[in-house]
Tab-separated table of C-alpha atoms in Angstrom:
chain	number	residue	atom	x	y	z
U	1090	MET	CA	133.931	84.329	275.052
U	1091	LYS	CA	130.322	83.460	274.128
U	1092	GLU	CA	128.394	86.140	272.257
U	1093	SER	CA	125.460	87.838	273.895
U	1094	PHE	CA	122.053	86.430	272.996
U	1095	VAL	CA	120.543	89.793	271.946
U	1096	THR	CA	122.494	92.932	271.113
U	1097	ILE	CA	120.728	96.223	270.363
U	1098	GLN	CA	122.771	99.273	269.416
U	1099	ASN	CA	121.797	102.864	268.657
U	1100	LEU	CA	118.134	102.052	268.071
U	1101	ASN	CA	115.960	104.968	266.980
U	1102	LEU	CA	112.230	105.062	266.328
U	1103	LYS	CA	109.974	107.973	265.469
U	1104	TYR	CA	106.200	107.853	265.377
U	1105	GLN	CA	104.266	110.757	263.869
U	1106	GLN	CA	107.371	112.941	264.079
U	1107	LYS	CA	107.831	112.120	267.775
U	1108	SER	CA	110.928	110.308	269.002
U	1109	VAL	CA	109.962	107.145	270.871
U	1110	LEU	CA	113.356	105.428	271.105
U	1111	LYS	CA	116.571	107.471	271.048
U	1112	ASP	CA	119.926	105.718	270.511
U	1113	LEU	CA	118.709	102.882	272.722
U	1114	ASN	CA	121.224	100.187	273.664
U	1115	TRP	CA	120.443	96.841	275.303
U	1116	THR	CA	122.462	93.664	275.790
U	1117	ILE	CA	120.742	90.436	276.811
U	1118	ASN	CA	123.149	87.694	277.814
U	1119	HIS	CA	122.447	83.982	277.714
U	1120	GLY	CA	120.466	82.874	280.749
U	1121	GLU	CA	118.936	86.308	281.405
U	1122	ASN	CA	115.156	86.682	281.723
U	1123	TRP	CA	113.951	90.280	281.744
U	1124	VAL	CA	110.943	92.276	282.843
U	1125	LEU	CA	110.482	95.526	280.963
U	1126	GLY	CA	108.345	97.961	282.947
U	1127	GLY	CA	107.634	101.668	282.993
U	1128	ILE	CA	104.919	104.094	282.052
U	1129	SER	CA	102.386	103.615	279.273
U	1130	GLY	CA	103.556	105.057	275.961
U	1131	SER	CA	107.265	104.897	276.763
U	1132	GLY	CA	107.978	102.537	273.857
U	1133	LYS	CA	107.992	99.088	275.497
U	1134	THR	CA	105.695	97.405	272.991
U	1135	SER	CA	107.429	99.094	270.049
U	1136	LEU	CA	110.784	97.783	271.250
U	1137	ALA	CA	109.360	94.274	271.574
U	1138	LYS	CA	107.970	94.387	268.023
U	1139	ILE	CA	111.324	95.576	266.692
U	1140	ILE	CA	113.122	92.643	268.338
U	1141	ALA	CA	110.541	90.244	266.878
U	1142	ARG	CA	110.935	91.805	263.397
U	1143	GLN	CA	107.375	93.105	263.371
U	1144	LEU	CA	108.391	96.770	263.272
U	1145	SER	CA	111.221	98.554	261.467
U	1146	ALA	CA	113.556	101.041	263.105
U	1147	ILE	CA	116.956	102.633	262.567
U	1148	GLY	CA	119.789	100.855	264.366
U	1149	GLU	CA	121.132	97.357	264.887
U	1150	VAL	CA	119.268	94.419	266.421
U	1151	LYS	CA	121.163	91.127	266.450
U	1152	ILE	CA	119.862	87.847	267.889
U	1153	ASN	CA	122.380	85.022	268.152
U	1154	PHE	CA	120.157	81.959	267.936
U	1155	ASP	CA	121.626	78.576	268.806
U	1156	PHE	CA	121.152	76.488	265.664
U	1157	ASP	CA	122.240	73.334	267.509
U	1158	ASN	CA	119.385	73.800	269.976
U	1159	LEU	CA	116.202	71.803	269.374
U	1160	LEU	CA	114.060	74.822	270.289
U	1161	PRO	CA	112.776	76.923	267.349
U	1162	THR	CA	115.171	79.676	266.287
U	1163	LYS	CA	112.508	82.317	266.647
U	1164	ALA	CA	111.706	85.456	268.626
U	1165	LEU	CA	107.984	85.107	269.304
U	1166	PHE	CA	106.048	88.196	270.345
U	1167	VAL	CA	102.739	87.596	272.140
U	1168	GLU	CA	100.621	90.740	271.861
U	1169	SER	CA	98.574	92.144	274.707
U	1170	TRP	CA	95.432	90.828	273.038
U	1171	TYR	CA	94.591	88.441	270.255
U	1172	GLN	CA	93.349	89.490	266.827
U	1173	PHE	CA	91.368	86.622	265.296
U	1174	LYS	CA	89.380	86.241	262.054
U	1175	ASN	CA	86.189	84.491	261.038
U	1176	LEU	CA	85.948	81.531	258.684
U	1177	GLU	CA	86.100	83.880	255.688
U	1178	GLY	CA	89.306	85.518	256.903
U	1179	VAL	CA	87.651	88.736	258.072
U	1180	ALA	CA	88.249	90.364	261.462
U	1181	ASN	CA	85.368	92.875	261.250
U	1182	PHE	CA	83.282	91.797	264.256
U	1183	TYR	CA	80.817	93.836	266.255
U	1184	TYR	CA	80.513	93.865	270.034
U	1185	GLN	CA	77.176	92.056	270.462
U	1186	GLN	CA	78.186	89.362	267.955
U	1187	ARG	CA	79.868	87.411	270.741
U	1188	TYR	CA	76.476	86.672	272.279
U	1189	THR	CA	74.649	85.860	269.043
U	1190	SER	CA	77.356	83.667	267.534
U	1191	GLN	CA	75.710	80.473	268.741
U	1192	GLN	CA	73.161	80.740	265.957
U	1193	ALA	CA	75.817	81.198	263.253
U	1194	LYS	CA	79.196	79.486	263.540
U	1195	ASP	CA	81.285	82.491	262.513
U	1196	THR	CA	84.708	81.458	263.799
U	1197	ILE	CA	86.671	78.266	264.291
U	1198	THR	CA	86.827	76.524	267.649
U	1199	VAL	CA	89.705	76.580	270.108
U	1200	HIS	CA	90.472	72.962	269.230
U	1201	ALA	CA	90.603	73.738	265.496
U	1202	GLU	CA	92.864	76.720	266.156
U	1203	LEU	CA	95.268	74.533	268.124
U	1204	VAL	CA	95.217	71.764	265.523
U	1205	GLY	CA	96.082	74.253	262.780
U	1206	TYR	CA	98.824	75.866	264.887
U	1207	GLY	CA	100.287	72.457	265.700
U	1208	LYS	CA	100.421	71.438	262.035
U	1209	GLU	CA	101.944	74.767	261.016
U	1210	ASN	CA	104.723	74.440	263.599
U	1211	ARG	CA	105.082	70.618	263.621
U	1212	LEU	CA	103.980	70.279	267.218
U	1213	HIS	CA	102.444	67.197	268.847
U	1214	LEU	CA	98.936	67.650	270.258
U	1215	ASP	CA	99.681	65.497	273.287
U	1216	LYS	CA	102.267	68.087	274.398
U	1217	VAL	CA	99.645	70.833	274.673
U	1218	GLU	CA	97.310	68.992	277.056
U	1219	PRO	CA	99.351	69.674	280.258
U	1220	ILE	CA	99.447	73.375	279.373
U	1221	LEU	CA	95.685	73.478	278.817
U	1222	GLU	CA	95.103	71.784	282.160
U	1223	ALA	CA	97.505	74.056	284.047
U	1224	LEU	CA	95.697	77.160	282.737
U	1225	ASN	CA	92.258	75.577	283.306
U	1226	PHE	CA	91.488	75.861	279.599
U	1227	SER	CA	90.732	72.269	278.576
U	1228	SER	CA	86.959	72.768	278.790
U	1229	PHE	CA	87.018	75.472	276.069
U	1230	ALA	CA	88.024	73.133	273.228
U	1231	SER	CA	84.624	73.349	271.518
U	1232	SER	CA	84.159	77.112	272.074
U	1233	GLN	CA	84.313	79.467	269.086
U	1234	LEU	CA	87.042	82.094	269.252
U	1235	ILE	CA	84.447	84.883	269.234
U	1236	GLU	CA	82.808	83.434	272.364
U	1237	LEU	CA	85.964	83.798	274.468
U	1238	SER	CA	86.423	86.573	277.020
U	1239	SER	CA	89.582	88.686	277.151
U	1240	GLY	CA	91.118	86.426	279.806
U	1241	GLU	CA	90.301	83.335	277.767
U	1242	HIS	CA	91.861	84.847	274.634
U	1243	LYS	CA	94.977	85.624	276.636
U	1244	LYS	CA	95.108	81.996	277.752
U	1245	LEU	CA	94.874	80.799	274.154
U	1246	GLN	CA	97.808	83.028	273.182
U	1247	LEU	CA	99.843	81.765	276.123
U	1248	VAL	CA	99.021	78.107	275.428
U	1249	LYS	CA	100.317	78.420	271.869
U	1250	ALA	CA	103.496	80.244	272.927
U	1251	LEU	CA	104.332	77.795	275.725
U	1252	TRP	CA	103.616	74.877	273.386
U	1253	LEU	CA	105.990	76.251	270.717
U	1254	LYS	CA	108.801	77.095	273.186
U	1255	PRO	CA	110.817	79.482	270.978
U	1256	GLN	CA	114.350	80.426	271.954
U	1257	LEU	CA	113.143	83.967	272.727
U	1258	LEU	CA	109.628	84.526	274.097
U	1259	ILE	CA	108.380	88.099	274.502
U	1260	ILE	CA	104.983	88.552	276.165
U	1261	ASP	CA	103.192	91.892	276.338
U	1262	GLN	CA	101.055	92.114	279.526
U	1263	PRO	CA	101.141	88.352	280.288
U	1264	TYR	CA	98.703	88.527	283.211
U	1265	THR	CA	95.992	90.610	281.544
U	1266	GLY	CA	92.552	89.181	282.344
U	1267	LEU	CA	93.895	86.152	284.232
U	1268	ASP	CA	92.495	85.056	287.580
U	1269	SER	CA	94.776	84.434	290.562
U	1270	ALA	CA	95.150	80.683	290.057
U	1271	SER	CA	95.951	81.118	286.365
U	1272	ARG	CA	98.575	83.772	287.139
U	1273	LYS	CA	100.339	81.451	289.565
U	1274	ASN	CA	100.206	78.507	287.161
U	1275	LEU	CA	101.461	80.696	284.328
U	1276	ASN	CA	104.513	81.618	286.391
U	1277	ILE	CA	105.207	77.938	286.997
U	1278	LEU	CA	104.904	77.216	283.268
U	1279	LEU	CA	107.220	80.119	282.405
U	1280	ASP	CA	109.796	78.799	284.861
U	1281	GLU	CA	109.544	75.362	283.249
U	1282	VAL	CA	110.139	76.624	279.698
U	1283	SER	CA	112.987	78.763	281.022
U	1284	GLU	CA	114.631	75.631	282.369
U	1285	ASP	CA	114.244	74.134	278.891
U	1286	GLY	CA	116.227	77.007	277.384
U	1287	VAL	CA	113.579	79.613	276.510
U	1288	GLN	CA	114.649	83.162	277.361
U	1289	LEU	CA	111.935	85.542	278.484
U	1290	ILE	CA	111.089	89.220	278.119
U	1291	LEU	CA	107.889	90.124	279.976
U	1292	ILE	CA	106.380	93.577	279.449
U	1293	CYS	CA	104.447	94.411	282.606
U	1294	ASN	CA	104.435	96.290	285.899
U	1295	ASP	CA	103.340	93.340	288.030
U	1296	SER	CA	105.080	92.234	291.214
U	1297	GLU	CA	104.184	88.520	291.216
U	1298	LEU	CA	106.637	87.189	288.641
U	1299	PRO	CA	108.271	83.878	287.695
U	1300	SER	CA	111.244	83.009	289.885
U	1301	SER	CA	113.363	82.737	286.728
U	1302	ILE	CA	113.165	86.518	286.165
U	1303	ASN	CA	116.588	87.932	287.013
U	1304	ARG	CA	116.795	91.306	285.248
U	1305	PHE	CA	114.625	94.434	285.295
U	1306	ALA	CA	114.535	97.493	283.060
U	1307	GLU	CA	112.372	100.404	282.001
U	1308	ILE	CA	112.347	102.850	279.124
U	1309	LYS	CA	112.670	106.491	280.071
U	1310	ASP	CA	113.092	109.338	277.571
U	1311	GLY	CA	113.738	106.811	274.818
U	1312	GLN	CA	116.571	105.084	276.692
U	1313	LEU	CA	116.610	101.672	278.358
U	1314	ILE	CA	117.606	101.845	282.013
U	1315	GLU	CA	118.358	98.745	284.079
U	1316	VAL	CA	116.921	98.802	287.624
U	1317	ASP	CA	117.206	96.406	290.555
U	1318	SER	CA	113.450	95.799	290.728
U	1319	LEU	CA	110.171	97.161	289.408
U	1320	GLU	CA	109.638	99.017	292.680
U	1321	GLN	CA	112.649	101.163	291.812
U	1322	SER	CA	111.388	102.176	288.405
U	1323	SER	CA	110.951	105.922	288.241
U	1324	ASN	CA	107.268	106.426	287.530
U	1325	PRO	CA	106.553	110.157	287.674
U	1326	GLU	CA	104.120	111.339	290.308
U	1327	LYS	CA	100.836	112.755	289.122
U	1328	HIS	CA	99.267	115.602	290.976
U	1329	ALA	CA	95.636	114.966	291.816
U	1330	LYS	CA	93.247	117.086	289.764
U	1331	GLU	CA	89.785	118.132	290.777
U	1332	ILE	CA	87.117	116.329	288.798
U	1333	PRO	CA	84.977	118.488	286.462
U	1334	ASP	CA	81.964	120.141	288.087
U	1335	PHE	CA	79.414	118.300	285.953
U	1336	LEU	CA	80.632	114.987	287.433
U	1337	LYS	CA	80.190	116.252	290.994
U	1338	GLU	CA	76.425	116.147	290.556
U	1339	SER	CA	74.569	113.056	291.705
U	1340	PRO	CA	73.082	110.987	288.856
U	1341	VAL	CA	69.328	111.209	288.377
U	1342	TYR	CA	67.930	107.769	289.237
U	1343	SER	CA	64.899	106.394	287.445
U	1344	SER	CA	64.387	103.676	290.093
U	1345	GLN	CA	65.783	102.537	293.441
U	1346	ASN	CA	66.267	99.078	291.927
U	1347	THR	CA	69.013	99.398	289.337
U	1348	VAL	CA	69.315	95.669	288.593
U	1349	LYS	CA	67.238	92.720	289.761
U	1350	MET	CA	67.684	89.127	288.570
U	1351	VAL	CA	65.332	86.314	289.578
U	1352	ASP	CA	66.415	82.730	288.834
U	1353	VAL	CA	68.252	83.774	285.688
U	1354	ASN	CA	69.577	80.965	283.476
U	1355	ILE	CA	71.636	81.202	280.287
U	1356	SER	CA	72.456	78.155	278.175
U	1357	TYR	CA	74.150	77.528	274.840
U	1358	GLY	CA	72.860	74.154	273.745
U	1359	LYS	CA	73.839	71.715	276.484
U	1360	LYS	CA	76.291	74.156	278.042
U	1361	GLN	CA	74.782	76.164	280.929
U	1362	VAL	CA	76.707	79.377	281.483
U	1363	LEU	CA	74.565	80.952	284.242
U	1364	LYS	CA	72.533	78.893	286.729
U	1365	ASN	CA	69.702	80.306	288.838
U	1366	ILE	CA	71.249	83.726	289.385
U	1367	ASN	CA	69.501	85.893	291.988
U	1368	TRP	CA	71.064	89.301	292.442
U	1369	GLU	CA	69.825	92.776	293.269
U	1370	VAL	CA	71.750	96.020	292.866
U	1371	LYS	CA	70.144	99.034	294.496
U	1372	ALA	CA	70.752	102.614	293.421
U	1373	GLY	CA	73.988	103.978	294.857
U	1374	GLU	CA	75.513	100.591	295.785
U	1375	LYS	CA	79.101	99.746	294.887
U	1376	TRP	CA	79.677	96.109	293.945
U	1377	LEU	CA	82.769	94.063	293.228
U	1378	LEU	CA	82.076	91.230	290.763
U	1379	GLN	CA	84.626	88.413	290.711
U	1380	GLY	CA	85.095	84.868	289.509
U	1381	HIS	CA	87.566	82.625	287.730
U	1382	ASN	CA	88.007	82.947	283.960
U	1383	GLY	CA	84.928	81.318	282.432
U	1384	SER	CA	82.794	81.677	285.563
U	1385	GLY	CA	80.117	83.706	283.732
U	1386	LYS	CA	81.021	87.312	284.617
U	1387	SER	CA	80.966	88.627	281.056
U	1388	THR	CA	77.660	86.925	280.302
U	1389	LEU	CA	76.149	88.352	283.485
U	1390	LEU	CA	77.221	91.865	282.503
U	1391	SER	CA	75.912	91.401	278.949
U	1392	LEU	CA	72.425	90.885	280.419
U	1393	ILE	CA	72.664	94.186	282.258
U	1394	ASN	CA	74.052	96.024	279.227
U	1395	GLY	CA	71.123	94.835	277.118
U	1396	ASP	CA	73.480	93.020	274.731
U	1397	HIS	CA	72.425	89.423	275.371
U	1398	PRO	CA	69.446	88.101	273.353
U	1399	GLN	CA	68.472	85.608	276.074
U	1400	SER	CA	67.672	88.420	278.511
U	1401	TYR	CA	64.075	88.389	277.227
U	1402	ALA	CA	63.645	84.761	278.290
U	1403	ASN	CA	64.504	85.535	281.926
U	1404	GLU	CA	63.024	87.513	284.785
U	1405	LEU	CA	65.327	90.506	284.623
U	1406	TYR	CA	64.579	94.065	285.786
U	1407	LEU	CA	66.722	97.026	284.715
U	1408	PHE	CA	66.146	100.482	286.148
U	1409	GLY	CA	62.719	99.484	287.441
U	1410	ASN	CA	61.397	97.921	284.213
U	1411	ARG	CA	61.129	94.265	283.324
U	1412	ARG	CA	63.304	93.430	280.325
U	1413	GLY	CA	61.147	93.052	277.258
U	1414	SER	CA	58.445	95.482	278.352
U	1415	GLY	CA	58.896	97.697	275.325
U	1416	GLU	CA	62.261	99.359	275.961
U	1417	SER	CA	64.984	99.313	273.276
U	1418	ILE	CA	68.630	98.509	273.811
U	1419	TRP	CA	69.352	102.236	273.441
U	1420	ASP	CA	66.870	103.063	276.217
U	1421	ILE	CA	68.893	100.789	278.511
U	1422	LYS	CA	72.262	102.158	277.452
U	1423	GLN	CA	71.177	105.717	278.263
U	1424	HIS	CA	71.468	104.763	281.934
U	1425	ILE	CA	74.821	102.954	281.707
U	1426	GLY	CA	78.484	103.829	281.308
U	1427	LEU	CA	80.532	100.792	280.266
U	1428	ILE	CA	84.159	99.880	279.731
U	1429	SER	CA	85.424	96.352	279.124
U	1430	PRO	CA	88.330	94.720	277.266
U	1431	GLU	CA	85.895	93.323	274.697
U	1432	PHE	CA	84.310	96.739	274.095
U	1433	HIS	CA	87.803	98.144	273.562
U	1434	TRP	CA	88.527	95.444	270.953
U	1435	TYR	CA	85.502	96.335	268.861
U	1436	PHE	CA	85.559	100.116	269.257
U	1437	ASP	CA	86.057	102.249	266.151
U	1438	SER	CA	89.723	103.219	266.415
U	1439	ALA	CA	89.407	105.468	263.333
U	1440	SER	CA	87.821	108.203	265.480
U	1441	THR	CA	89.914	110.930	267.060
U	1442	VAL	CA	90.423	111.100	270.807
U	1443	TRP	CA	87.941	113.974	271.123
U	1444	GLN	CA	85.324	112.228	268.952
U	1445	SER	CA	85.710	108.974	270.864
U	1446	ILE	CA	85.014	110.647	274.192
U	1447	ALA	CA	82.111	112.675	272.786
U	1448	SER	CA	80.455	109.535	271.377
U	1449	GLY	CA	79.719	108.471	274.957
U	1450	PHE	CA	76.803	110.924	275.027
U	1451	TYR	CA	75.047	108.882	272.339
U	1452	ASP	CA	76.393	105.349	273.036
U	1453	THR	CA	77.753	105.089	269.502
U	1454	VAL	CA	81.151	103.818	268.359
U	1455	GLY	CA	81.982	107.066	266.634
U	1456	LEU	CA	80.596	110.609	266.593
U	1457	PHE	CA	77.971	111.187	263.925
U	1458	GLN	CA	76.558	114.556	264.921
U	1459	GLN	CA	77.717	117.946	266.084
U	1460	LEU	CA	77.661	118.499	269.844
U	1461	PRO	CA	75.960	121.499	271.418
U	1462	TYR	CA	78.211	123.965	273.225
U	1463	THR	CA	77.552	122.620	276.739
U	1464	LYS	CA	78.445	119.057	275.819
U	1465	SER	CA	81.500	120.161	273.829
U	1466	THR	CA	82.728	121.998	276.896
U	1467	GLN	CA	82.288	118.887	279.020
U	1468	VAL	CA	84.348	116.860	276.549
U	1469	ASP	CA	87.101	119.500	276.713
U	1470	GLU	CA	87.046	119.344	280.520
U	1471	LEU	CA	87.461	115.567	280.521
U	1472	VAL	CA	90.207	115.733	277.891
U	1473	ALA	CA	92.118	118.097	280.173
U	1474	TYR	CA	91.370	116.039	283.296
U	1475	PHE	CA	92.835	112.878	281.779
U	1476	GLY	CA	95.874	114.718	280.395
U	1477	LEU	CA	94.897	114.124	276.770
U	1478	THR	CA	94.917	117.704	275.474
U	1479	GLU	CA	98.024	117.303	273.316
U	1480	CYS	CA	96.602	114.283	271.501
U	1481	LYS	CA	92.890	115.194	271.370
U	1482	ASN	CA	92.908	115.480	267.552
U	1483	GLU	CA	94.923	112.310	266.961
U	1484	LEU	CA	93.326	109.026	265.931
U	1485	LEU	CA	92.542	106.701	268.801
U	1486	SER	CA	94.449	103.907	267.018
U	1487	SER	CA	97.639	105.997	266.998
U	1488	LEU	CA	97.837	106.145	270.796
U	1489	PRO	CA	99.615	103.643	273.049
U	1490	LEU	CA	97.247	101.055	274.513
U	1491	GLY	CA	97.211	102.655	277.963
U	1492	LYS	CA	96.170	106.026	276.590
U	1493	GLN	CA	93.518	104.398	274.416
U	1494	ARG	CA	92.047	102.917	277.579
U	1495	LEU	CA	92.047	106.347	279.267
U	1496	VAL	CA	90.126	107.763	276.309
U	1497	LEU	CA	87.480	105.055	276.598
U	1498	LEU	CA	87.293	105.555	280.359
U	1499	ALA	CA	86.579	109.227	279.755
U	1500	ARG	CA	83.905	108.198	277.228
U	1501	THR	CA	82.364	105.909	279.861
U	1502	ILE	CA	81.745	108.665	282.419
U	1503	ILE	CA	81.002	111.605	280.089
U	1504	LYS	CA	77.214	111.431	280.643
U	1505	ASN	CA	77.442	110.906	284.443
U	1506	PRO	CA	75.454	107.647	284.181
U	1507	GLU	CA	73.241	106.039	286.819
U	1508	LEU	CA	75.221	102.805	286.571
U	1509	LEU	CA	78.932	102.578	285.946
U	1510	ILE	CA	80.108	99.129	284.779
U	1511	LEU	CA	83.885	98.854	284.877
U	1512	ASP	CA	85.034	95.458	283.625
U	1513	GLU	CA	88.781	95.280	284.317
U	1514	PRO	CA	89.098	98.980	283.465
U	1515	CYS	CA	92.808	99.221	284.263
U	1516	GLN	CA	94.053	96.711	281.694
U	1517	GLY	CA	96.952	98.319	279.835
U	1518	LEU	CA	97.318	101.226	282.273
U	1519	ASP	CA	100.575	101.817	284.090
U	1520	GLN	CA	100.688	102.068	287.881
U	1521	GLN	CA	100.165	105.815	288.080
U	1522	GLN	CA	97.312	105.760	285.556
U	1523	THR	CA	95.635	102.993	287.556
U	1524	ILE	CA	95.910	104.958	290.802
U	1525	HIS	CA	94.657	108.090	289.050
U	1526	PHE	CA	91.633	106.341	287.598
U	1527	ASN	CA	90.610	104.527	290.771
U	1528	GLN	CA	90.825	107.811	292.669
U	1529	LEU	CA	88.395	109.228	290.105
U	1530	VAL	CA	86.064	106.262	290.652
U	1531	ASP	CA	86.136	106.906	294.396
U	1532	GLU	CA	85.293	110.570	293.838
U	1533	LEU	CA	82.438	109.768	291.469
U	1534	CYS	CA	80.964	107.275	293.889
U	1535	ILE	CA	80.951	109.806	296.717
U	1536	ASN	CA	78.334	111.601	294.605
U	1537	GLY	CA	76.021	108.578	294.607
U	1538	MET	CA	76.855	106.739	291.406
U	1539	THR	CA	76.034	103.013	291.292
U	1540	LEU	CA	79.047	100.853	290.503
U	1541	ILE	CA	79.741	97.304	289.321
U	1542	TYR	CA	83.503	96.786	289.213
U	1543	VAL	CA	85.244	93.684	287.861
U	1544	GLY	CA	88.860	93.268	288.925
U	1545	HIS	CA	91.226	90.356	289.482
U	1546	PHE	CA	94.004	92.323	291.182
U	1547	GLU	CA	93.240	93.412	294.728
U	1548	SER	CA	95.965	96.066	294.441
U	1549	GLN	CA	94.034	97.707	291.568
U	1550	LEU	CA	90.666	98.257	293.215
U	1551	PRO	CA	89.005	101.509	294.288
U	1552	THR	CA	88.348	101.886	297.997
U	1553	CYS	CA	84.645	102.683	297.662
U	1554	LEU	CA	83.556	99.068	297.076
U	1555	GLU	CA	80.909	97.967	299.586
U	1556	LYS	CA	79.690	94.543	298.483
U	1557	ARG	CA	81.052	91.525	296.660
U	1558	ILE	CA	79.453	88.834	294.495
U	1559	LEU	CA	81.539	85.830	293.485
U	1560	LEU	CA	80.625	83.530	290.609
U	1561	GLU	CA	81.836	79.958	290.292
U	1562	ASN	CA	80.954	77.788	287.292
U	1563	GLY	CA	78.000	80.030	286.473
U	1564	GLU	CA	76.526	80.044	289.987
U	1565	VAL	CA	76.551	82.597	292.782
U	1566	LYS	CA	79.086	81.269	295.270
U	1567	ILE	CA	79.331	84.216	297.673
U	1568	VAL	CA	77.456	87.452	298.327
U	1569	GLU	CA	78.995	89.461	301.128
U	1570	SER	CA	79.572	92.922	302.540
U	1571	LEU	CA	83.067	94.386	302.407
U	1572	ILE	CA	84.658	96.317	305.243
U	1573	THR	CA	84.608	99.920	304.107
U	1574	LYS	CA	85.529	101.784	307.284
U	1575	THR	CA	89.030	100.330	307.506
U	1576	ARG	CA	92.090	102.047	306.188
U	1577	HIS	CA	92.795	101.769	302.472
U	1578	ASN	CA	95.595	99.217	302.761
U	1579	GLU	CA	93.717	97.110	305.315
U	1580	VAL	CA	90.721	96.905	303.007
U	1581	ARG	CA	92.886	95.637	300.191
U	1582	SER	CA	94.825	93.140	302.276
U	1583	ASN	CA	91.762	91.724	304.038
U	1584	LEU	CA	89.379	92.081	301.139
U	1585	LEU	CA	89.686	88.691	299.548
U	1586	PRO	CA	92.003	85.999	300.807
U	1587	GLY	CA	92.971	84.167	297.623
U	1588	THR	CA	91.477	86.866	295.396
U	1589	ILE	CA	90.153	85.567	292.109
């Protein structure tokens, strides 16, 4: 009888004196492709790192590679996001550096990264071209790594993994930041490598999966439990909590025109990223911003955040004032609450949970002053609201990714800003956390907050959205009103046929 491909017995892992995995057992037979779902913080990523020999634990993990197979005898773990370095081997970047990197070539290009990866793993460059085309990534060959958005970094990780085709491929959150077309093409590519002999473990809670997936499991109380489908996984229900009183107050608006862009253009050399953008966001409006990966969404938001240096060369009005009329970047940020995957990358993870949330009052990446009593109380209220009381004194970096995102979401709303910019805010959150957060967004927006929400998944959108702007290749393709008086499910199903 042929041995199982992966055998895990009596696996135990503790983190900061807390048991994460408890005598966990898992057998993966040849030909099985798994999805590992469940709540954030249950130990999914830790288990994946243990299998890939990136994390030590007590117990037995045995992988029976086929040494007669031409595929690499390797368990490759693709992390939920990509940690890259500059030309000097340093990964200490700052958030705005992405938009100023054109003046100084700080990182290697996508093409150079692929060339180096190919040489390291003895891969032929001609084999990567079909993968680049399928994920609509060929046009990014000359882009520096620091210029890429979260979705584009995810694509680069996936391209390299699919090019290598290891015998065991483990992907943490494979669809993070990907548009609809890229998600579908990724599933096709995963099915193709599966036919070539690659076995898959996908860590996600998504429903649109490769057809080659034939096993499902979740981790609950440190144990791995096989289920028939993700829908059957036992996510605990969360009881709705009332939002803190200070967030029930309507924001104080400095102008009825929150954002106004007139023929805005952004170019990097010969590459035009935004083309003649005209867009107006009035106080209290709730907008959905969408577009394929690389369509210009992140650049558009960087103009509003005050982070992009080319904002001064355009006719751009923020909170009633023309950009460049004497206001500082900190004057602009006083009006804005922001969360984005890129901001999460560059945030100071050495702060505690409480300090990270409190820093939102001052728009700093760390707390550098003592809070007055009223503000301290507000931080405590948000800590309790998001269920973070037990870990409020722990370092942000010690938390699971989903809980880190909750901390930064709390930081985003702590000052009850005029404008809330939520760029894929639910990345890394489990299903219940996503529902919980979007309910909070709906409640906040009842009180008059202005919202710009970026989301690829129509099932992960708040119901308060009123208008939609769609970018395509740096241009405004569609501006439309959304039906807001329909039932919740009807809004989501009719919202965007072929959602991007």
